[in-house]
XYZ file of C-alpha atoms in Angstrom:
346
model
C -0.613 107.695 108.301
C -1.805 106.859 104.742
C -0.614 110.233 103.408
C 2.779 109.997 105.353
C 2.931 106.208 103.620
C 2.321 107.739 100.284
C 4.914 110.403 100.434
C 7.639 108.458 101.615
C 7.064 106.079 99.012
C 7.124 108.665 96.350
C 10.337 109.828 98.331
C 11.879 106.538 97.902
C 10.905 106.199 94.474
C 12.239 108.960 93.896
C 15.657 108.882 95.142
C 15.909 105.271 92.985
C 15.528 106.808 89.993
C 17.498 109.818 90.655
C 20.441 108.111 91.939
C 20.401 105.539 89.060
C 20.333 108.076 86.559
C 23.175 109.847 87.648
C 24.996 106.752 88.286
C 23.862 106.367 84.586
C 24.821 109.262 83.326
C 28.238 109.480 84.946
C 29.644 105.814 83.630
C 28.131 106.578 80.408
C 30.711 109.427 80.071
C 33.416 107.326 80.426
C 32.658 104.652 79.133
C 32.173 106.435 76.278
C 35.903 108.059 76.336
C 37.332 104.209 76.851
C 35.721 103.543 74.017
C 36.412 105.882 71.605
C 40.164 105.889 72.635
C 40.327 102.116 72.157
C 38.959 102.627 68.823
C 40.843 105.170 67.876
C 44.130 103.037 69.249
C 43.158 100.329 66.976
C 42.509 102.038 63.676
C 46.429 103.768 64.155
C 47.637 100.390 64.727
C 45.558 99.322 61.711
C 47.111 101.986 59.275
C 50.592 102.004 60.578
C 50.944 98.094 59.623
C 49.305 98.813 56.395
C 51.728 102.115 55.943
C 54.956 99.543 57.188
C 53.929 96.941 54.888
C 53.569 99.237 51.314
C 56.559 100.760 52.533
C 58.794 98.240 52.255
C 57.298 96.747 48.901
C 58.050 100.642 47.739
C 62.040 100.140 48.933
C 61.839 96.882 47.526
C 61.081 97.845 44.218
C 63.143 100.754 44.406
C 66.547 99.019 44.759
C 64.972 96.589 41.813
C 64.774 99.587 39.734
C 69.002 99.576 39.554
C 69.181 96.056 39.042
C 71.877 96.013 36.056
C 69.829 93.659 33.739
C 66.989 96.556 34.350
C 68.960 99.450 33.425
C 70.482 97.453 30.429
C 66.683 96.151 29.119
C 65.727 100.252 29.494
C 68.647 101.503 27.656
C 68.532 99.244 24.500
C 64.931 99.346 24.478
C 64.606 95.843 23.817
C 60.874 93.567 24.821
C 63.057 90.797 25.068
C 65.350 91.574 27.610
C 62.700 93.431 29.114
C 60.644 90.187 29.931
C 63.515 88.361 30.960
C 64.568 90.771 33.135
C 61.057 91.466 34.751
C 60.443 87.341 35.101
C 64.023 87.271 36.868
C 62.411 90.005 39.647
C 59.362 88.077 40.175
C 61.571 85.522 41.852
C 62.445 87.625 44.529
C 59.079 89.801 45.956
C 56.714 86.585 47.673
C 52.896 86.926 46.214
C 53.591 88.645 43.413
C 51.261 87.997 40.725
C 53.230 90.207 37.306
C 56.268 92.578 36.763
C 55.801 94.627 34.044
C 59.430 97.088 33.178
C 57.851 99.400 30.705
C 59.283 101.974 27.980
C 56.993 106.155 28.894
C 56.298 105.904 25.838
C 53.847 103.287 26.693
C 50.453 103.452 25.860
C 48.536 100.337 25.167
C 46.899 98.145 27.736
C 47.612 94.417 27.860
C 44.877 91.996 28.391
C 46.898 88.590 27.146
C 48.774 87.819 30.848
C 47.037 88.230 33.973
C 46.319 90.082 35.656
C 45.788 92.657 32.526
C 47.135 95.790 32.801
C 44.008 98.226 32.324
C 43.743 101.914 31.575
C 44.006 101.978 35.706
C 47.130 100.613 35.279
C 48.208 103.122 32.503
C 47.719 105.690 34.583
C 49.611 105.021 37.435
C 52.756 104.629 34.890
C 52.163 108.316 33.433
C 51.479 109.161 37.075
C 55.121 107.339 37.761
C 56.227 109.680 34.711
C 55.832 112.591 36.881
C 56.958 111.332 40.377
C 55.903 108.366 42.361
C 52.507 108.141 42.653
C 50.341 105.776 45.284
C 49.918 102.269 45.023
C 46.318 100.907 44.892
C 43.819 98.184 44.163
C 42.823 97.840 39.976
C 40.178 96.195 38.651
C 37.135 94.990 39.244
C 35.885 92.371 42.091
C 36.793 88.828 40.585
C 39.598 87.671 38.402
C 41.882 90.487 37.104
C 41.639 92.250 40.649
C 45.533 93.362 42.048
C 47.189 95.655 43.903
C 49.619 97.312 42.058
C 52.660 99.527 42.725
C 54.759 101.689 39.911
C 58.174 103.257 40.679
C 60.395 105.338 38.017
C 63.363 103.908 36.414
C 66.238 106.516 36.920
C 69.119 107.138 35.055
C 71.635 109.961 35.247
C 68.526 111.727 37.005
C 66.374 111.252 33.998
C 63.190 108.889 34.205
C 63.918 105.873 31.638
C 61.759 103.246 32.305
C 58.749 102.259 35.245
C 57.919 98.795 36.761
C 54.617 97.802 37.275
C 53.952 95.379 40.163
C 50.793 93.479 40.130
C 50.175 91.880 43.327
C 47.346 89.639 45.129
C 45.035 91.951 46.572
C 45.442 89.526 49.589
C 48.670 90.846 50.288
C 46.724 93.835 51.891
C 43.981 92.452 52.784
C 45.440 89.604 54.441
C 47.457 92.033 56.835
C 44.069 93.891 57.403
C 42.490 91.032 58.758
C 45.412 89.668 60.775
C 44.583 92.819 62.757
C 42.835 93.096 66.460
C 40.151 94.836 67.080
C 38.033 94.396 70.274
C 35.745 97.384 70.242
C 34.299 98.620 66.963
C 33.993 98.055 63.547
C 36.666 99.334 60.680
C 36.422 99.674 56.798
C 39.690 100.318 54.653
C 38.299 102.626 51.865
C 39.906 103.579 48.593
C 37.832 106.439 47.447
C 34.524 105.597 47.771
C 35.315 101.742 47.222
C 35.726 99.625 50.503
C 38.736 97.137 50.442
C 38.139 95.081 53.554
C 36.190 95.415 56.987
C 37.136 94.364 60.475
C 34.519 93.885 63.450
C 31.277 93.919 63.640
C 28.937 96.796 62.498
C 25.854 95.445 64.077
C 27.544 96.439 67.546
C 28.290 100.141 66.615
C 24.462 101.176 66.734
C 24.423 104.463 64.242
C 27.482 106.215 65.463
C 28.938 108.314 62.935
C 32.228 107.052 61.482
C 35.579 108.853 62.127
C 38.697 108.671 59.302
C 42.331 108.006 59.513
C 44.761 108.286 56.772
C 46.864 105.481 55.413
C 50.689 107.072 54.995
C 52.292 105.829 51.588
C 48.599 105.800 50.293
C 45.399 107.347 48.910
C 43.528 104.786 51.800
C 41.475 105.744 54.854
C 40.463 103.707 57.492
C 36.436 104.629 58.618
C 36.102 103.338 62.233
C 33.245 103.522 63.901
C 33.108 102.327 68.120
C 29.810 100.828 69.945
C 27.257 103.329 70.948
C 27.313 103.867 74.789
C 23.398 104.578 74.896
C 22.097 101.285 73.176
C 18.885 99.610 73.240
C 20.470 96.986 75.687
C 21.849 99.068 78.189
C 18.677 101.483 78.446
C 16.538 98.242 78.630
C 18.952 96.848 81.175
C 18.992 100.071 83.388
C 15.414 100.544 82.917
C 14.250 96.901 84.466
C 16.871 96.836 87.280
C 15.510 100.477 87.851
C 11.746 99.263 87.789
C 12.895 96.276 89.768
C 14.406 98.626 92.224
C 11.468 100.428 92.642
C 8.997 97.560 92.843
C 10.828 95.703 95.964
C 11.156 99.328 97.638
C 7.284 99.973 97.430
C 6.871 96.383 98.146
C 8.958 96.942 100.963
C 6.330 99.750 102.409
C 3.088 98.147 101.557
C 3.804 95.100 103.666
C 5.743 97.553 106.440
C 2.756 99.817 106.756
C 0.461 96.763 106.654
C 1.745 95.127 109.398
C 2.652 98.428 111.385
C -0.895 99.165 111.182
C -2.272 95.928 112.425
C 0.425 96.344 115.745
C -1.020 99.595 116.177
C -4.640 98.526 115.951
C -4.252 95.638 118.516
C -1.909 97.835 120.984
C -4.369 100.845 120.719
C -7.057 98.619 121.774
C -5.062 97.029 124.445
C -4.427 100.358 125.409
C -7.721 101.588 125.378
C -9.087 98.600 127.206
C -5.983 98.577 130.191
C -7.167 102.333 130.382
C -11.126 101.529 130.938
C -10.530 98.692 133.469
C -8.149 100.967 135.071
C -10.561 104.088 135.994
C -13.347 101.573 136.458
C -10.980 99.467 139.543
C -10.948 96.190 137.427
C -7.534 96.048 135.745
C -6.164 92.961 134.992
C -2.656 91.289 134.892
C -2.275 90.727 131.507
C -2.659 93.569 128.369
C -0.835 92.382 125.331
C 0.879 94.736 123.314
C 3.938 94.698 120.959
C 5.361 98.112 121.509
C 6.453 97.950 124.763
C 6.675 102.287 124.633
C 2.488 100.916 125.437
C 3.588 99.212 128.231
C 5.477 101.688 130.051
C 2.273 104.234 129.639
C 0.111 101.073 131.167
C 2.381 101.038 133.546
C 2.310 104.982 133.852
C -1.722 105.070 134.173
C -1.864 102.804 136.873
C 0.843 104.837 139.067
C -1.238 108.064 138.034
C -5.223 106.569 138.959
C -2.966 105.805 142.252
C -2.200 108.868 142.516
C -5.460 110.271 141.957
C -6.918 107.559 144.514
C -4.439 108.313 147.640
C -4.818 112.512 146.057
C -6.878 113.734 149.439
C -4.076 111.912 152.142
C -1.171 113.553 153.339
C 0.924 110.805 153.353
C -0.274 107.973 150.942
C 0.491 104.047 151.593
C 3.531 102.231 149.583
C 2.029 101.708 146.583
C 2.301 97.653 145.456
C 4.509 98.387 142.947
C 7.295 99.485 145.462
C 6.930 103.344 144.738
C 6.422 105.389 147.085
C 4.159 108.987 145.513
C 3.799 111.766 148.174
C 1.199 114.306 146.627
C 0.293 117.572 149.027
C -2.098 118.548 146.826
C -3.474 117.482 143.188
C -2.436 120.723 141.416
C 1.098 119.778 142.258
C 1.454 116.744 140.857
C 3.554 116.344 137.736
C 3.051 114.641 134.485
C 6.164 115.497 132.898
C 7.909 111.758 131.953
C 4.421 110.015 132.274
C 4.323 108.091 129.373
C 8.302 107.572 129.566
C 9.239 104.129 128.870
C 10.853 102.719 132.365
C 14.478 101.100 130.157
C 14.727 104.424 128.731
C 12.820 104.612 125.796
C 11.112 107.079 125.547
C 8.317 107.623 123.336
């Protein structure tokens, strides 16, 4: 009995641990997918606002570009009217910071208004020279940093002038963060420089990052989504497994204990019904918890009866209401003897 209890308990075990590991390993999957889709989701709802957003500034300054006062200041050439007509468009574009309406022969950087327009800056107007060119992020962290946007200056299909918006950074940034994100953790990159971040990067475990492209822009958006297989959710599976497993062999300690003790006292009921049976001094009472036991008590007694009345022709009816007619001992059968009388049978 104590190897039986030994294998079924490995059998058990057994079957808890392979059932929770392919429950494991089959949510894992998908959860994984859900995850990684809701990501993804996110990050292209990310970059199309950003894309939306720099696309309007772009029309914006594009219909600013044939302003009459700007195509005037251009023709004659004059920094005057060039000021005056750059301070009259910062009237009409919210957080702007500076509108510069510069000459391509331009070549100087200005560090007397802020922000200063740095050799950054410079470039995107020779860029601007040559088509329209991205918008991004000059300068270094702290004062001086802006976003800034250059579009051409066209007339009769010939480039005349540029303007040089210098916005907050915060314009973009501030739409970044006004972003949802439930599952993951984003950075907006330009280059190798990170703008902004959204979420939390402690939850994403070491999953490599995935990219997205900003439209209207040199950006990228790195998102990364939580790790499926983290420390918490093996530690989780691994005590409700052990947990498991503990109440199931638990479970057949204290069964096998307390089967064993039934056994004990029945087989020595048993034992005892059958020596005061053969030796004519059986008692009422034999107290057993099986009752399969009782109906082979019961069985013995009809059988020593048997044996007892064996050499008559036509035995007595027996106490017990049965009637047994034996010719001869060889005949007798023992087929059913230890069948319990409710129909149990053992």
């Amino acid at each position: 009995m104590r190897k039986l209890f030994y294998l079924l308990a490995a059998a058990i075990v057994l079957m808890i641990l392979t059932t929770a590991f392919g429950i494991y390993w089959l949510s894992q999957s998908d959860i994984t997918k859900a995850r990684e889709e809701s990501a993804v989701a996110e990050a292209k709802n990310v970059a199309l606002g950003l894309s939306a957003q720099i696309d309007l500034l772009n029309k914006t300054l594009d219909k600013m570009t044939q302003d009459p006062d700007v195509l005037n200041a251009v023709a004659l050439g004059n920094n005057g009217l060039l000021k005056m007509a750059a301070a009259k468009l910062e009237q009409y574009i919210p957080d702007i910071l500076k509108i510069r309406i510069l000459l391509p022969d331009t070549h100087e950087i200005d560090d007397q208004t802020q922000p200063s327009m740095g050799f950054a800056d410079l470039e995107l107007v020779r860029e601007t020279l040559n088509g329209n060119p991205f918008p991004g992020i000059q300068g270094e962290k702290g004062a001086g940093r802006h976003f800034a946007i250059a579009r051409g200056i066209y007339q009769n299909g010939k480039i005349t002038g540029v303007i040089l918006a210098s916005f907050d950074e915060n314009v973009v940034l501030k739409s970044l963060r006004l972003a949802s994100i439930k599952n993951g953790y984003m950075e907006l990159k330009q280059g190798p420089v990170v703008l902004g971040t959204l979420g939390d990067k402690m939850a994403v475990g070491h999953i490599d990052a995935k990219e997205i492209n900003v439209a209207n822009t040199n950006w990228t958006i790195h998102y990364q989504y939580p790790d499926s297989t983290g420390l918490g959710d093996l530690a989780l599976l691994g005590s409700l497994i052990f947990t498991t497993s503990f109440v199931a062999l638990l479970a057949l300690f204290v069964g096998h204990r307390w089967l064993s003790n039934i056994l004990r006292q029945d087989l020595e009921s048993l034992m005892k019904a059958f020596k005061d049976i053969m030796t004519h001094n059986s008692q009422s009472n034999y107290p057993l918890e099986l009752t399969e036991f009782t109906a082979a008590i019961s069985n013995l007694m009809q059988f020593k009866r048997v044996l007892d009345y064996g050499d008559r022709e036509s035995p007595a009816e027996l106490e017990s209401g049965v009637n047994i007619i034996v010719n001869d001992d060889d005949d007798f059968d023992i087929e059913g003897l230890f069948d319990e009388v409710n129909g149990f049978k053992l």
